[in-house]
Short mmCIF file of C-alpha atoms in Angstrom, two decimals:
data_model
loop_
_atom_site.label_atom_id
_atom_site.label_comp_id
_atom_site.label_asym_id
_atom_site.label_seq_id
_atom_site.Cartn_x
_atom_site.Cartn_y
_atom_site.Cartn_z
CA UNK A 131 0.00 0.00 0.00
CA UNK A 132 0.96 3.49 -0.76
CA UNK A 133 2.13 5.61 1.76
CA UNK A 134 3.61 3.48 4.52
CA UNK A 135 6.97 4.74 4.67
CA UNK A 136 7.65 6.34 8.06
CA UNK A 137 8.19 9.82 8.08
CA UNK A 138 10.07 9.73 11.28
CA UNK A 139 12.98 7.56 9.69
CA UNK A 140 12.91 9.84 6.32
CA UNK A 141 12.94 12.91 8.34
CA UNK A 142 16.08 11.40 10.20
CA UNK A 143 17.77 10.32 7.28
CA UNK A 144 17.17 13.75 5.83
CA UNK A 145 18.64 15.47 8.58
CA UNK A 146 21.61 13.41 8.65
CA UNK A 147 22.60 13.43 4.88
CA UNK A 148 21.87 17.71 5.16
CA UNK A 149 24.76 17.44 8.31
CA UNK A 150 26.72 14.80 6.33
CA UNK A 151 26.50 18.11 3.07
CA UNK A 152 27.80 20.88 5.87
CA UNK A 153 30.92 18.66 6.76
CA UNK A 154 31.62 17.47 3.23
CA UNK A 155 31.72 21.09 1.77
CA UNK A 156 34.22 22.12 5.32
CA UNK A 157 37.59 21.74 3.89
CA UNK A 158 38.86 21.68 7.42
CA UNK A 159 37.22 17.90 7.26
CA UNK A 160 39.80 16.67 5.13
CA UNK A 161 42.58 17.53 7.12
CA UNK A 162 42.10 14.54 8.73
CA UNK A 163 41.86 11.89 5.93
CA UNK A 164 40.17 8.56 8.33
CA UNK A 165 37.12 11.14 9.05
CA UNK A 166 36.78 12.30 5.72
CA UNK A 167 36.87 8.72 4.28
CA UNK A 168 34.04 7.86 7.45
CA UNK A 169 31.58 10.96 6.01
CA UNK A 170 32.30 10.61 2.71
CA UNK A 171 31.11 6.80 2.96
CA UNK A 172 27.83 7.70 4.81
CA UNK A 173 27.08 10.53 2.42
CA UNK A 174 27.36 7.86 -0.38
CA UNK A 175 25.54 5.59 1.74
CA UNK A 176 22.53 7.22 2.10
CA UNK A 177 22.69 8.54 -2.02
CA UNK A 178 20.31 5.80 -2.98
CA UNK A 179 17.78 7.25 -0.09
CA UNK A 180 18.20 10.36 -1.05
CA UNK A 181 17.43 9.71 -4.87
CA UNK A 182 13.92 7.52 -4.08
CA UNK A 183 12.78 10.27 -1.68
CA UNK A 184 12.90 13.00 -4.41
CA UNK A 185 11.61 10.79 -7.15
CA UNK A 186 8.68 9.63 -4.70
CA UNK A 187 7.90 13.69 -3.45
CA UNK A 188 7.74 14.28 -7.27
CA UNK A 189 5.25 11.67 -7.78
CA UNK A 190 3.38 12.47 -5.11
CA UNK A 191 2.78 15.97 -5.96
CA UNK A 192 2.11 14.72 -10.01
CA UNK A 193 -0.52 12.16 -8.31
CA UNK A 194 -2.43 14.87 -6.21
CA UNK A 195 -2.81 17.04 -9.31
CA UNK A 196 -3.91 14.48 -11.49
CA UNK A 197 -6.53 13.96 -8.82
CA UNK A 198 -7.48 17.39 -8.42
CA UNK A 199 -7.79 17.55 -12.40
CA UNK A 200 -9.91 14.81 -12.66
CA UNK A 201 -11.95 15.68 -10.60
CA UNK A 202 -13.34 18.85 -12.84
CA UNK A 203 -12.53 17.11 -15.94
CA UNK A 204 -13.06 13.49 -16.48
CA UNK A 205 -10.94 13.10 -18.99
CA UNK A 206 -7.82 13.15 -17.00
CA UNK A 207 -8.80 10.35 -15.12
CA UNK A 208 -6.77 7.86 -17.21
CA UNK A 209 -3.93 9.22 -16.08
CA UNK A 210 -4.63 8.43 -12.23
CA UNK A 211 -4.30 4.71 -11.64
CA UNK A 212 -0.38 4.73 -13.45
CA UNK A 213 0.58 7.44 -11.40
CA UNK A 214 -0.93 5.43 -8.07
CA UNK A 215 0.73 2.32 -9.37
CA UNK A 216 4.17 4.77 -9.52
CA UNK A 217 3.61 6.07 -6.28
CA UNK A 218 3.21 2.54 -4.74
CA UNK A 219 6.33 1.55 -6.12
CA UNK A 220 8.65 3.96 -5.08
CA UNK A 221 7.10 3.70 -1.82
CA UNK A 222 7.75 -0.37 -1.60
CA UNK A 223 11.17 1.11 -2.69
CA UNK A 224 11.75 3.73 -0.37
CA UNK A 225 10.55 1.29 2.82
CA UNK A 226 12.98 -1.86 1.44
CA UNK A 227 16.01 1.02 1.84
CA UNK A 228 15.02 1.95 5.52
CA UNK A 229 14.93 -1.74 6.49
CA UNK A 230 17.02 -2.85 9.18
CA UNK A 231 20.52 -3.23 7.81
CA UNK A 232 23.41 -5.35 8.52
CA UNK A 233 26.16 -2.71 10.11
CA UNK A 234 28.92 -4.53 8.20
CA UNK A 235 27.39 -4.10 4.70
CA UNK A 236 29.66 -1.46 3.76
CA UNK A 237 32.75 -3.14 4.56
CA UNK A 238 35.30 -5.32 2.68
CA UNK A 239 35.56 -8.86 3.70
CA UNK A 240 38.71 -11.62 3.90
CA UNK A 241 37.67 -14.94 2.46
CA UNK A 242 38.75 -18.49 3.12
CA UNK A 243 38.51 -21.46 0.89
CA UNK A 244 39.15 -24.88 2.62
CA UNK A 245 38.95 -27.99 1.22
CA UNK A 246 37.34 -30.69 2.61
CA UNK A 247 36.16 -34.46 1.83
CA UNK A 248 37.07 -35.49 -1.40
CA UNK A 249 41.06 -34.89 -1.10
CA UNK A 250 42.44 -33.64 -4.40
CA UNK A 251 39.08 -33.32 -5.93
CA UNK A 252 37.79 -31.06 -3.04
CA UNK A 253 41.02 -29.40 -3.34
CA UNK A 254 40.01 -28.74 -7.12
CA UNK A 255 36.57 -27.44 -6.55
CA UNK A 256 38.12 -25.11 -3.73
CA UNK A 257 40.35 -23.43 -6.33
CA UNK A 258 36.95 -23.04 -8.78
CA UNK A 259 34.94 -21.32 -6.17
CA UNK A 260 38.05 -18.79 -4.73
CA UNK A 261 37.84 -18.38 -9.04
CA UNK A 262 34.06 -17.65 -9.01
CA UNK A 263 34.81 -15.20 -6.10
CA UNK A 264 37.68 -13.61 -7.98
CA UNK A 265 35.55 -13.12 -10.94
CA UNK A 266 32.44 -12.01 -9.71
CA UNK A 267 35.12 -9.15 -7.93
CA UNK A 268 35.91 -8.32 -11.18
CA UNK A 269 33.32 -7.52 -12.81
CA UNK A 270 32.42 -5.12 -9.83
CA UNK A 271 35.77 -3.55 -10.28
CA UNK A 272 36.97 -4.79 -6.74
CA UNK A 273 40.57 -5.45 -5.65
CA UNK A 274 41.58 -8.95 -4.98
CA UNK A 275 44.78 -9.44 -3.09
CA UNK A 276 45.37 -13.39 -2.31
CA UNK A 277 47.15 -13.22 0.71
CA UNK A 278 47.91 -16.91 1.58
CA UNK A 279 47.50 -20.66 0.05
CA UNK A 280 48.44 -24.13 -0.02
CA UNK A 281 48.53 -25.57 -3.52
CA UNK A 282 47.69 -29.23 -3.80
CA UNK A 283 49.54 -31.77 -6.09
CA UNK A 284 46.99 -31.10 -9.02
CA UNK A 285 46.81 -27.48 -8.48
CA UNK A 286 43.81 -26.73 -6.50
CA UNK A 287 43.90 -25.15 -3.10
CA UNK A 288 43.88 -27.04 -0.16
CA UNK A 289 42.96 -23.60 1.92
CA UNK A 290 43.21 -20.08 0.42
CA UNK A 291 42.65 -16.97 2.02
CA UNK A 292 41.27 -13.56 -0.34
CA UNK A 293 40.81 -10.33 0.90
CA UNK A 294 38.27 -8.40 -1.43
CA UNK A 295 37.94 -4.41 -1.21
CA UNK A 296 35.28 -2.37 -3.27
CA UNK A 297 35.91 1.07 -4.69
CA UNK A 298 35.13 2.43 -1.66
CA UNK A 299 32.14 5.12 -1.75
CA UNK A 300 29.10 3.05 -1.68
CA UNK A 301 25.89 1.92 -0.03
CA UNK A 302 26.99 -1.93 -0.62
CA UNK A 303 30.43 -2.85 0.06
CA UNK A 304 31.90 -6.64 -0.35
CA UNK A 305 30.16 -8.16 2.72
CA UNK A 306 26.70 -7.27 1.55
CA UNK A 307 27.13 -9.73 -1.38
CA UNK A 308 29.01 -12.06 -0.13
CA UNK A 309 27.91 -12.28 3.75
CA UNK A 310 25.52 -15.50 2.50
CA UNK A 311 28.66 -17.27 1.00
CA UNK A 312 30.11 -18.70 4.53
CA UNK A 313 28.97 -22.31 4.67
CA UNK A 314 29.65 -25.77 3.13
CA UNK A 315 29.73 -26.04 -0.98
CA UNK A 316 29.04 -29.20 -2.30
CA UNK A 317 29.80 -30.28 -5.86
CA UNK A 318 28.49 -33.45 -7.82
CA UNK A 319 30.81 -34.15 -10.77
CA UNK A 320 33.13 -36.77 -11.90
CA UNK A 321 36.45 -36.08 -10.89
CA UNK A 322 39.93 -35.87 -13.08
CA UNK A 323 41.30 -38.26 -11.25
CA UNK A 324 38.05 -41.02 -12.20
CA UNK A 325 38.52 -43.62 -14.58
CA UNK A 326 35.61 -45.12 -15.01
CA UNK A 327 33.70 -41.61 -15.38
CA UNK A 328 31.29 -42.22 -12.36
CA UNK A 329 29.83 -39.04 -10.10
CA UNK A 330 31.28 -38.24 -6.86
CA UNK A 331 30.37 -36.06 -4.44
CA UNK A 332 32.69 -33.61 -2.78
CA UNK A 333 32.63 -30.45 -0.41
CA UNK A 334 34.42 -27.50 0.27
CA UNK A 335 34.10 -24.34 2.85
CA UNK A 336 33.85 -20.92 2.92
CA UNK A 337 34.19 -18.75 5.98
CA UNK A 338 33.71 -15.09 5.03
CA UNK A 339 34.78 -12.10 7.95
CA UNK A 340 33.37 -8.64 7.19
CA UNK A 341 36.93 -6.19 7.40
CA UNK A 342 36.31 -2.81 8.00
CA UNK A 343 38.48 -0.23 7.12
CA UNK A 344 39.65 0.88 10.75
CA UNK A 345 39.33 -1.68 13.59
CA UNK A 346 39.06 0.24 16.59
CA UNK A 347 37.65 -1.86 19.23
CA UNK A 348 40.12 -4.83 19.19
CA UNK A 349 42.95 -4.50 21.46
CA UNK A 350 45.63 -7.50 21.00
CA UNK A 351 48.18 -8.08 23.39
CA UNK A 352 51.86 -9.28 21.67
CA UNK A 353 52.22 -11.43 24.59
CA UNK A 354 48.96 -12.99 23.30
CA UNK A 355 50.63 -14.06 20.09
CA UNK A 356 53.12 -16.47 18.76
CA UNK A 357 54.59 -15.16 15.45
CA UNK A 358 56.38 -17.68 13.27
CA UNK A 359 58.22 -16.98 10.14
CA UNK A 360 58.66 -19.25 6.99
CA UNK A 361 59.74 -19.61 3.39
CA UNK A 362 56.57 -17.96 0.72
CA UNK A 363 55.85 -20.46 -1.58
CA UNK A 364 53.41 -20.24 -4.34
CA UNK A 365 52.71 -21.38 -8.04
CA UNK A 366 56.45 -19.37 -9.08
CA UNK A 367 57.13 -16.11 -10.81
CA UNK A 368 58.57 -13.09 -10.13
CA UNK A 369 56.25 -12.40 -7.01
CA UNK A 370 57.52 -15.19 -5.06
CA UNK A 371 59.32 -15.01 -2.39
CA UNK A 372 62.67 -16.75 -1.59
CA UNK A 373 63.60 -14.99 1.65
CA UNK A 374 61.84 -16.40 5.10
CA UNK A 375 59.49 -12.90 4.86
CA UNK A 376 56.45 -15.13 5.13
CA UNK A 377 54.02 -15.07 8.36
CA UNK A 378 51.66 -17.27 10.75
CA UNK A 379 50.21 -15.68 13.57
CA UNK A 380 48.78 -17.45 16.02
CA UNK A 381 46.69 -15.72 18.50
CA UNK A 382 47.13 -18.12 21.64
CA UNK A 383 43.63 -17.40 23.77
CA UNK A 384 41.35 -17.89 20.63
CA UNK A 385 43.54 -20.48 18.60
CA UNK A 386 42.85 -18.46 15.38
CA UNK A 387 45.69 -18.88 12.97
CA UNK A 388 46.24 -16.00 10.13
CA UNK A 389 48.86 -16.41 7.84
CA UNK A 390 50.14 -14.29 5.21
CA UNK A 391 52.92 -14.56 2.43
CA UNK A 392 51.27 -12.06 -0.53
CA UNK A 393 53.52 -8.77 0.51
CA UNK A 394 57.48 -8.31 -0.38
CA UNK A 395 58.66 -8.01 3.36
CA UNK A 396 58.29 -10.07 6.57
CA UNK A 397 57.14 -6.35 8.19
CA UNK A 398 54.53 -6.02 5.56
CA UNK A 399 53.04 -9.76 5.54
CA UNK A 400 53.19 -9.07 9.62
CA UNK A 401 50.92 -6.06 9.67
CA UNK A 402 49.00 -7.58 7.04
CA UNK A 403 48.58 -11.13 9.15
CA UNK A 404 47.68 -8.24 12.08
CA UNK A 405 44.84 -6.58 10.04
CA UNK A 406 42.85 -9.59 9.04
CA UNK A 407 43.30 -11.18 12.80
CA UNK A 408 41.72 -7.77 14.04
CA UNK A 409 38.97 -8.20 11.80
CA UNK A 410 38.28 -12.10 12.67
CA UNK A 411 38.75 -11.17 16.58
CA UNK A 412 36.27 -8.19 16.16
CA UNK A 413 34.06 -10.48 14.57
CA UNK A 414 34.21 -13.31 17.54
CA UNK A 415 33.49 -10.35 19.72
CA UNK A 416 30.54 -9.47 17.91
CA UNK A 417 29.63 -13.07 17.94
CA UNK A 418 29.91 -13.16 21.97
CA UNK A 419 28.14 -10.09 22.58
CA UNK A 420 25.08 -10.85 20.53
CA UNK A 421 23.39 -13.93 19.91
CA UNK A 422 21.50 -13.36 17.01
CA UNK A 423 25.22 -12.99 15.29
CA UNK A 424 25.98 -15.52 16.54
CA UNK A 425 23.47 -17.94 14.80
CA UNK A 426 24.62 -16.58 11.77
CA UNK A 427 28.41 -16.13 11.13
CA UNK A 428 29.35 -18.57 14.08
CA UNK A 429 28.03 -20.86 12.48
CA UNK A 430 29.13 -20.91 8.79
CA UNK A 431 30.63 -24.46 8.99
CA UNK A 432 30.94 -26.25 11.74
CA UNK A 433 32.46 -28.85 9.64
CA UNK A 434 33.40 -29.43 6.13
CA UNK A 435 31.42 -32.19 5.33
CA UNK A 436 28.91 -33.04 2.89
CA UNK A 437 25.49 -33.44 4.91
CA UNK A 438 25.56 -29.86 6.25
CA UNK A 439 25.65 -27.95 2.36
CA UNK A 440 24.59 -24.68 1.95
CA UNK A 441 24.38 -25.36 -1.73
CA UNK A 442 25.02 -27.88 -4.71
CA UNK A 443 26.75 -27.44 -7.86
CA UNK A 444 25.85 -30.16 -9.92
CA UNK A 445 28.01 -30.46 -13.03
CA UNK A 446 26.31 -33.37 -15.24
CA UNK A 447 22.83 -31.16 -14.82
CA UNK A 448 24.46 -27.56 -14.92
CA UNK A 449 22.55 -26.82 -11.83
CA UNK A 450 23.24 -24.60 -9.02
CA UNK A 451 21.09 -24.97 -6.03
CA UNK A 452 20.93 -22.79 -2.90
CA UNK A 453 18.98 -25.23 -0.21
CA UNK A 454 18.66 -22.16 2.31
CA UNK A 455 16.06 -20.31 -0.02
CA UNK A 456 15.24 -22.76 -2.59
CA UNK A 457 16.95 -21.82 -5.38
CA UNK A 458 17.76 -23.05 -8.56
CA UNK A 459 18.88 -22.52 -11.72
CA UNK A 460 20.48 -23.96 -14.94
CA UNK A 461 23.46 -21.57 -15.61
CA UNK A 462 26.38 -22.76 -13.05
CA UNK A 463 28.92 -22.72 -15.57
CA UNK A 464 28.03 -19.05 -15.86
CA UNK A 465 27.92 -19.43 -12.30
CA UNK A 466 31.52 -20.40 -11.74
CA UNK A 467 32.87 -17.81 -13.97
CA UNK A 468 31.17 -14.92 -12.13
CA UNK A 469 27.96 -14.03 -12.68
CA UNK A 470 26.61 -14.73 -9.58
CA UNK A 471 23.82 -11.91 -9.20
CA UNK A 472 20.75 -13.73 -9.85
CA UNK A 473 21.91 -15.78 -6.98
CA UNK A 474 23.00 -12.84 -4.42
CA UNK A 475 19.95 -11.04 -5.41
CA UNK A 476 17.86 -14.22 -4.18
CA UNK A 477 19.22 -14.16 -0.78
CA UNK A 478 19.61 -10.56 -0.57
CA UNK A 479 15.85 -10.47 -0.90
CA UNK A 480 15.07 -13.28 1.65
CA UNK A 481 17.18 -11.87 3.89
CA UNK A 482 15.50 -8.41 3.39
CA UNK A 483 12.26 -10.08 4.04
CA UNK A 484 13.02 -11.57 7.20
CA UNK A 485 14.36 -8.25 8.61
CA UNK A 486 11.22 -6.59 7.83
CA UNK A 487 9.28 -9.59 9.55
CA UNK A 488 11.45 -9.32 12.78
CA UNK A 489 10.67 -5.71 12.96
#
């Protein structure tokens, strides 16, 4: 129905962007470049807001003429019911932006592939979904930086660990697309290694951390830490490593284990290793301060087996299947080379929905 936004969250949000406008056009605000960056990201934020509220005003005001017109001439009637229909939409539109959000849908997110049953061929279909990831990145113009992996015999990754940054100004950073990709993947295909050209069944994990671009609340105590340093290895080239610059971090309370060999220097792969274990520790903290977070990232995979799937990619059928929402479609080797929106979309929508419902 028409109508329902609230005017109380509008009339916020216009206040805000109208203080977010006063800063912006300060140029004392970008002598400090962190605040800037933290203003210039809300202003861009609430853009999309912004846009629907003027478009739905306009139509508004076009609706209550057309009213006012047909009601001393007839004849302008017609004109009424695509104007309401207008109306109604921007309004469904305007009320799906004010939903509840996730606070970490702006930010950039570190990504781990593991393999799991199915040795080299899970190792295999690992190394195809960190592609599909890298892909999809790229056709959204994100930066991919790999930052750490273990290569198995027939090239596919037995663990592999991506951090993915967007361009930086928007509404809808990394973790807002990929948030719904932490879980088990299970693929149905016959293997390379199969001689007789049967189907087997394999899995793989994900575990996705949202990485914002200042971590403030995490303190981490060096005495907390053992720090370990090791020969880079990788699939050769000029950007390998042959010096012991490469580093595991192990943060001893927690057990969490960050390792990083992508950067020239041992200093640089340290503060690098430091970043992303900020972001998963912030993250556990999260996780222990709120329950309802921790339902959902906590438990991404529990273990990387087969029975507990978030989805199927079935090669002989060409058929992707999310089991959360139901989905399904015929396109995965589009899929696995990136075009993954149909899919997001999907569970960006059911996850919309049951925001609104827990309201």
């Amino acid at each position: 129905m028409a109508g329902t936004t609230q005017p109380s969250a509008i009339d916020d949000i216009l206040a805000e962007h109208a203080g977010l406008e006063q800063q912006l056009a300060d140029p004392a605000l970008h002598n400090d470049p962190a605040v800037a960056r933290r203003v210039g990201k809300r202003f861009a934020e609430l853009a999309p807001i912004m846009a629907v509220h003027t478009k739905l005003q306009a139509a508004r005001e076009d609706l209550e003429a057309a009213r006012e017109l047909a009601a001393d001439d007839p004849g302008f009637a017609a004109e009424v019911p695509a104007l309401e229909a207008t109306v109604e939409e921007l309004d469904q539109a305007m009320t799906d932006l004010l939903a509840p959000r996730d606070p970490h849908d702006g930010d950039d997110v570190v990504l781990e592939v593991k393999s799991g049953e199915g040795g080299e061929e899970s190792a295999l279909f690992a190394s195809d979904l960190a592609r599909m990831y890298v892909r999809y990145a790229e056709r959204h113009g994100w930066r991919v930086e790999i930052l750490d992996a273990a290569v198995s015999d027939l090239g596919g990754y037995k663990e592999a660990t991506l951090s993915i940054k967007s361009k930086g100004d928007a509404r809808d950073g990394v973790w807002s697309r990929f948030k719904f990709e932490g879980g088990v993947h299970r693929v149905q295909r016959v293997p390379v290694t199969e001689s007789q050209g049967r189907v087997h069944t394999s899995a793989a994990g994900v575990f996705i951390y949202p990485e914002p671009e200042e971590v403030e609340e995490v303190q981490i105590d060096e005495s907390d830490l053992r720090i370990d340093v090791y020969r880079s290895s990788g699939k050769g080239g000029q950007g390998v490593n042959t010096t012991d610059s490469a580093v595991r971090i192990t943060h001893l309370p927690t057990g969490i284990v960050v390792t990083c060999q992508n950067e020239r220097s041992q200093l640089q792969n340290k503060a690098r290793a430091m970043q992303v274990l900020a972001a998963r520790l912030q993250v556990a903290a999260e996780e222990a301060a709120e329950a309802e977070a921790s339902a959902g990232r906590a438990n991404q995979v529990r273990t990387v087996d087969r029975s507990e799937r978030i989805r199927t990619y079935n090669f002989p059928e060409n058929r992707i299947t999310d089991h959360r929402i139901g989905f399904k479609a015929h396109n995965l080797d589009a899929v696995l080379d990136g075009d993954m929106d149909a899919l997001l979309d999907a569970l960006g929508k059911a996850d919309r929905e049951a925001r609104l419902a827990a309201e």
